[in-house]
PDB file of C-alpha atoms in Angstrom:
ATOM      1  CA  UNK A   1       0.000   0.000   0.000  1.00 41.00           C
ATOM      2  CA  UNK A   2       1.200   3.537  -0.755  1.00 53.00           C
ATOM      3  CA  UNK A   3       1.963   5.994   2.009  1.00 73.00           C
ATOM      4  CA  UNK A   4      -1.163   7.749   3.186  1.00 81.00           C
ATOM      5  CA  UNK A   5      -1.644  11.408   2.281  1.00 81.00           C
ATOM      6  CA  UNK A   6      -3.381  14.160   4.204  1.00 83.00           C
ATOM      7  CA  UNK A   7      -6.864  14.923   2.836  1.00 87.00           C
ATOM      8  CA  UNK A   8      -8.326  16.849   5.779  1.00 90.00           C
ATOM      9  CA  UNK A   9      -8.050  17.893   9.399  1.00 92.00           C
ATOM     10  CA  UNK A  10     -10.899  17.833  11.895  1.00 96.00           C
ATOM     11  CA  UNK A  11     -11.392  21.407  13.088  1.00 95.00           C
ATOM     12  CA  UNK A  12     -14.206  20.832  15.578  1.00 96.00           C
ATOM     13  CA  UNK A  13     -17.431  19.050  16.381  1.00 96.00           C
ATOM     14  CA  UNK A  14     -20.512  20.583  14.761  1.00 97.00           C
ATOM     15  CA  UNK A  15     -23.880  20.197  16.448  1.00 93.00           C
ATOM     16  CA  UNK A  16     -24.895  17.385  18.778  1.00 93.00           C
ATOM     17  CA  UNK A  17     -25.175  14.430  16.391  1.00 94.00           C
ATOM     18  CA  UNK A  18     -21.483  13.673  15.767  1.00 95.00           C
ATOM     19  CA  UNK A  19     -20.983  15.797  12.675  1.00 97.00           C
ATOM     20  CA  UNK A  20     -17.435  17.124  12.210  1.00 97.00           C
ATOM     21  CA  UNK A  21     -16.204  20.339  10.584  1.00 96.00           C
ATOM     22  CA  UNK A  22     -13.250  19.374   8.371  1.00 96.00           C
ATOM     23  CA  UNK A  23     -10.610  21.683   6.862  1.00 92.00           C
ATOM     24  CA  UNK A  24      -9.835  20.216   3.449  1.00 89.00           C
ATOM     25  CA  UNK A  25      -6.343  19.346   2.239  1.00 82.00           C
ATOM     26  CA  UNK A  26      -7.362  17.763  -1.059  1.00 81.00           C
ATOM     27  CA  UNK A  27      -8.263  18.993  -4.519  1.00 74.00           C
ATOM     28  CA  UNK A  28     -10.829  16.216  -4.881  1.00 80.00           C
ATOM     29  CA  UNK A  29     -13.165  16.359  -1.857  1.00 88.00           C
ATOM     30  CA  UNK A  30     -16.025  14.916  -3.901  1.00 88.00           C
ATOM     31  CA  UNK A  31     -13.981  11.701  -4.283  1.00 86.00           C
ATOM     32  CA  UNK A  32     -12.274  11.595  -0.898  1.00 88.00           C
ATOM     33  CA  UNK A  33     -15.442  12.312   1.089  1.00 94.00           C
ATOM     34  CA  UNK A  34     -17.969  10.425  -1.055  1.00 93.00           C
ATOM     35  CA  UNK A  35     -20.607   8.300   0.682  1.00 96.00           C
ATOM     36  CA  UNK A  36     -19.214   4.918   1.671  1.00 95.00           C
ATOM     37  CA  UNK A  37     -15.548   5.920   1.248  1.00 93.00           C
ATOM     38  CA  UNK A  38     -13.217   5.492   4.180  1.00 94.00           C
ATOM     39  CA  UNK A  39     -10.336   7.511   5.570  1.00 95.00           C
ATOM     40  CA  UNK A  40      -7.799   6.804   8.278  1.00 94.00           C
ATOM     41  CA  UNK A  41      -8.011   9.196  11.212  1.00 96.00           C
ATOM     42  CA  UNK A  42      -4.772   9.836  13.074  1.00 93.00           C
ATOM     43  CA  UNK A  43      -5.811  11.159  16.469  1.00 93.00           C
ATOM     44  CA  UNK A  44      -3.839  13.641  18.560  1.00 90.00           C
ATOM     45  CA  UNK A  45      -2.478  10.803  20.705  1.00 92.00           C
ATOM     46  CA  UNK A  46      -1.040   9.140  17.571  1.00 88.00           C
ATOM     47  CA  UNK A  47      -3.548   6.303  17.445  1.00 93.00           C
ATOM     48  CA  UNK A  48      -5.303   5.535  14.156  1.00 94.00           C
ATOM     49  CA  UNK A  49      -8.769   4.366  13.280  1.00 95.00           C
ATOM     50  CA  UNK A  50     -10.690   3.821  10.065  1.00 96.00           C
ATOM     51  CA  UNK A  51     -13.770   5.983   9.513  1.00 97.00           C
ATOM     52  CA  UNK A  52     -16.529   5.439   6.948  1.00 97.00           C
ATOM     53  CA  UNK A  53     -18.277   8.489   5.451  1.00 97.00           C
ATOM     54  CA  UNK A  54     -22.072   8.530   5.754  1.00 97.00           C
ATOM     55  CA  UNK A  55     -22.701  12.181   4.794  1.00 96.00           C
ATOM     56  CA  UNK A  56     -20.759  15.260   3.673  1.00 96.00           C
ATOM     57  CA  UNK A  57     -21.806  18.796   2.803  1.00 95.00           C
ATOM     58  CA  UNK A  58     -20.060  22.140   2.353  1.00 94.00           C
ATOM     59  CA  UNK A  59     -20.495  24.750   5.084  1.00 93.00           C
ATOM     60  CA  UNK A  60     -18.679  28.084   5.620  1.00 89.00           C
ATOM     61  CA  UNK A  61     -15.495  27.126   3.758  1.00 87.00           C
ATOM     62  CA  UNK A  62     -15.284  23.699   5.373  1.00 93.00           C
ATOM     63  CA  UNK A  63     -16.871  20.336   4.832  1.00 95.00           C
ATOM     64  CA  UNK A  64     -19.280  18.969   7.429  1.00 97.00           C
ATOM     65  CA  UNK A  65     -18.808  15.217   7.549  1.00 97.00           C
ATOM     66  CA  UNK A  66     -20.596  12.391   9.341  1.00 97.00           C
ATOM     67  CA  UNK A  67     -18.805   9.119   9.970  1.00 97.00           C
ATOM     68  CA  UNK A  68     -20.430   5.825  10.862  1.00 97.00           C
ATOM     69  CA  UNK A  69     -17.990   5.432  13.763  1.00 97.00           C
ATOM     70  CA  UNK A  70     -18.733   8.891  15.269  1.00 97.00           C
ATOM     71  CA  UNK A  71     -22.322   8.656  16.569  1.00 96.00           C
ATOM     72  CA  UNK A  72     -22.478  11.608  18.983  1.00 96.00           C
ATOM     73  CA  UNK A  73     -21.006  14.915  20.142  1.00 96.00           C
ATOM     74  CA  UNK A  74     -18.762  13.329  22.790  1.00 95.00           C
ATOM     75  CA  UNK A  75     -17.104  11.054  20.235  1.00 95.00           C
ATOM     76  CA  UNK A  76     -16.858  13.996  17.818  1.00 96.00           C
ATOM     77  CA  UNK A  77     -15.090  16.121  20.460  1.00 96.00           C
ATOM     78  CA  UNK A  78     -12.482  13.357  20.833  1.00 95.00           C
ATOM     79  CA  UNK A  79     -11.804  13.677  17.086  1.00 96.00           C
ATOM     80  CA  UNK A  80     -10.841  17.387  17.267  1.00 95.00           C
ATOM     81  CA  UNK A  81      -7.459  17.917  15.592  1.00 93.00           C
ATOM     82  CA  UNK A  82      -7.384  14.472  13.960  1.00 94.00           C
ATOM     83  CA  UNK A  83      -5.619  14.188  10.620  1.00 92.00           C
ATOM     84  CA  UNK A  84      -7.690  12.485   7.940  1.00 94.00           C
ATOM     85  CA  UNK A  85      -5.510  10.360   5.672  1.00 91.00           C
ATOM     86  CA  UNK A  86      -6.203   8.407   2.487  1.00 88.00           C
ATOM     87  CA  UNK A  87      -4.449   6.137   0.005  1.00 85.00           C
ATOM     88  CA  UNK A  88      -3.398   8.214  -3.037  1.00 81.00           C
ATOM     89  CA  UNK A  89      -3.654   5.217  -5.396  1.00 79.00           C
ATOM     90  CA  UNK A  90      -7.446   5.401  -5.174  1.00 75.00           C
ATOM     91  CA  UNK A  91      -7.526   8.713  -7.071  1.00 72.00           C
ATOM     92  CA  UNK A  92      -8.263   8.799 -10.785  1.00 71.00           C
ATOM     93  CA  UNK A  93      -5.334   9.861 -12.967  1.00 76.00           C
ATOM     94  CA  UNK A  94      -5.322  13.492 -14.106  1.00 75.00           C
ATOM     95  CA  UNK A  95      -5.472  14.012 -17.870  1.00 77.00           C
ATOM     96  CA  UNK A  96      -4.328  17.651 -17.844  1.00 78.00           C
ATOM     97  CA  UNK A  97      -0.504  17.857 -17.932  1.00 79.00           C
ATOM     98  CA  UNK A  98      -0.647  21.170 -16.023  1.00 79.00           C
ATOM     99  CA  UNK A  99      -2.562  19.774 -13.022  1.00 80.00           C
ATOM    100  CA  UNK A 100      -1.188  17.738 -10.147  1.00 82.00           C
ATOM    101  CA  UNK A 101      -2.338  16.178  -6.922  1.00 79.00           C
ATOM    102  CA  UNK A 102      -0.677  17.797  -3.907  1.00 81.00           C
ATOM    103  CA  UNK A 103       0.951  14.540  -2.808  1.00 80.00           C
ATOM    104  CA  UNK A 104       2.719  14.259  -6.185  1.00 86.00           C
ATOM    105  CA  UNK A 105       4.598  17.510  -5.526  1.00 90.00           C
ATOM    106  CA  UNK A 106       5.663  16.832  -1.934  1.00 88.00           C
ATOM    107  CA  UNK A 107       9.301  15.743  -1.847  1.00 92.00           C
ATOM    108  CA  UNK A 108      10.262  17.083  -5.287  1.00 96.00           C
ATOM    109  CA  UNK A 109      13.520  19.008  -5.562  1.00 97.00           C
ATOM    110  CA  UNK A 110      13.087  22.719  -6.207  1.00 97.00           C
ATOM    111  CA  UNK A 111      15.726  24.122  -8.559  1.00 96.00           C
ATOM    112  CA  UNK A 112      16.333  27.439 -10.319  1.00 95.00           C
ATOM    113  CA  UNK A 113      16.459  27.738 -14.126  1.00 95.00           C
ATOM    114  CA  UNK A 114      20.252  27.281 -14.015  1.00 95.00           C
ATOM    115  CA  UNK A 115      19.913  24.070 -11.968  1.00 94.00           C
ATOM    116  CA  UNK A 116      20.870  25.575  -8.597  1.00 93.00           C
ATOM    117  CA  UNK A 117      19.153  23.599  -5.836  1.00 94.00           C
ATOM    118  CA  UNK A 118      16.794  25.686  -3.689  1.00 95.00           C
ATOM    119  CA  UNK A 119      15.361  22.939  -1.465  1.00 96.00           C
ATOM    120  CA  UNK A 120      12.568  20.360  -1.351  1.00 97.00           C
ATOM    121  CA  UNK A 121       8.830  20.869  -1.727  1.00 95.00           C
ATOM    122  CA  UNK A 122       7.285  20.157   1.668  1.00 92.00           C
ATOM    123  CA  UNK A 123       3.640  20.660   0.695  1.00 87.00           C
ATOM    124  CA  UNK A 124       1.159  22.742  -1.254  1.00 85.00           C
ATOM    125  CA  UNK A 125      -0.623  25.372   0.861  1.00 81.00           C
ATOM    126  CA  UNK A 126      -4.075  26.385  -0.343  1.00 73.00           C
ATOM    127  CA  UNK A 127      -5.198  29.919   0.420  1.00 69.00           C
ATOM    128  CA  UNK A 128      -7.693  32.464  -0.778  1.00 69.00           C
ATOM    129  CA  UNK A 129      -5.062  34.010  -3.066  1.00 77.00           C
ATOM    130  CA  UNK A 130      -4.125  30.678  -4.669  1.00 80.00           C
ATOM    131  CA  UNK A 131      -1.699  27.844  -4.086  1.00 86.00           C
ATOM    132  CA  UNK A 132       1.770  28.203  -2.610  1.00 90.00           C
ATOM    133  CA  UNK A 133       4.605  25.704  -2.698  1.00 94.00           C
ATOM    134  CA  UNK A 134       6.113  25.382   0.769  1.00 94.00           C
ATOM    135  CA  UNK A 135       9.797  24.717   0.165  1.00 96.00           C
ATOM    136  CA  UNK A 136      12.210  23.550   2.856  1.00 95.00           C
ATOM    137  CA  UNK A 137      15.589  25.212   2.325  1.00 94.00           C
ATOM    138  CA  UNK A 138      18.820  23.610   3.499  1.00 90.00           C
ATOM    139  CA  UNK A 139      19.156  24.607   7.141  1.00 87.00           C
ATOM    140  CA  UNK A 140      15.427  24.285   7.859  1.00 85.00           C
ATOM    141  CA  UNK A 141      14.131  27.650   6.612  1.00 92.00           C
ATOM    142  CA  UNK A 142      10.787  27.540   4.756  1.00 94.00           C
ATOM    143  CA  UNK A 143      10.085  29.625   1.662  1.00 94.00           C
ATOM    144  CA  UNK A 144       6.617  30.179   0.199  1.00 94.00           C
ATOM    145  CA  UNK A 145       6.524  30.285  -3.605  1.00 95.00           C
ATOM    146  CA  UNK A 146       3.352  31.185  -5.529  1.00 95.00           C
ATOM    147  CA  UNK A 147       2.428  28.146  -7.626  1.00 93.00           C
ATOM    148  CA  UNK A 148       1.863  30.015 -10.893  1.00 93.00           C
ATOM    149  CA  UNK A 149       3.374  29.328 -14.326  1.00 93.00           C
ATOM    150  CA  UNK A 150       5.385  32.591 -14.343  1.00 95.00           C
ATOM    151  CA  UNK A 151       7.307  31.494 -11.228  1.00 96.00           C
ATOM    152  CA  UNK A 152       7.081  27.696 -11.590  1.00 96.00           C
ATOM    153  CA  UNK A 153       7.472  27.183 -15.350  1.00 96.00           C
ATOM    154  CA  UNK A 154       8.168  23.460 -15.145  1.00 95.00           C
ATOM    155  CA  UNK A 155       6.941  20.592 -13.002  1.00 95.00           C
ATOM    156  CA  UNK A 156       8.576  17.240 -13.714  1.00 94.00           C
ATOM    157  CA  UNK A 157       7.016  14.723 -11.346  1.00 90.00           C
ATOM    158  CA  UNK A 158       8.747  11.738 -12.979  1.00 90.00           C
ATOM    159  CA  UNK A 159      12.081  13.568 -12.916  1.00 94.00           C
ATOM    160  CA  UNK A 160      11.525  14.539  -9.274  1.00 95.00           C
ATOM    161  CA  UNK A 161      11.800  18.320  -9.611  1.00 96.00           C
ATOM    162  CA  UNK A 162      10.082  21.660 -10.004  1.00 97.00           C
ATOM    163  CA  UNK A 163      11.888  24.472 -11.791  1.00 97.00           C
ATOM    164  CA  UNK A 164      11.586  27.978 -10.347  1.00 97.00           C
ATOM    165  CA  UNK A 165      12.014  31.351 -12.034  1.00 96.00           C
ATOM    166  CA  UNK A 166      11.392  33.585  -9.006  1.00 95.00           C
ATOM    167  CA  UNK A 167      11.363  37.366  -9.037  1.00 94.00           C
ATOM    168  CA  UNK A 168      14.312  38.991  -7.296  1.00 92.00           C
ATOM    169  CA  UNK A 169      14.103  38.701  -3.509  1.00 90.00           C
ATOM    170  CA  UNK A 170      11.547  35.860  -3.327  1.00 90.00           C
ATOM    171  CA  UNK A 171      14.001  33.090  -2.457  1.00 88.00           C
ATOM    172  CA  UNK A 172      16.736  35.004  -0.593  1.00 77.00           C
TER     173      UNK A 172
END
């Protein structure tokens, strides 16, 4: 089995019936949180459990999700902060060569046009202004790079790298 990837994080319990407010970390919530699908919840104490989705609906920028294994508010409160993980091999392949799943980019080398190594892609951060590549620099510093074609002209998943053409001052 492939390594599990983050698809959501439980923000809080919602209501009294066990519904959970989930912050999404996936570009395909309709697949990941479809009825009958399952995810692995990694709780704050490090333990894991499998959860089966029985309902999901958007609400205020989050997804409200019901799981078969979370029947009430008390159980839902215990889920606060849990990471929701899934197997990336269950996703359909993407036909568009300019689109990628977040987990495909994590771990790629980030290099400048001249081949100079900048660091490694840690993750893709999704914000209101768009996506950012979070790049770990040697020495532990993180750099945020807008994930737009003008700054990231090439993504070579098979070759294990992203090529950056940053404006002056972005990387330093």
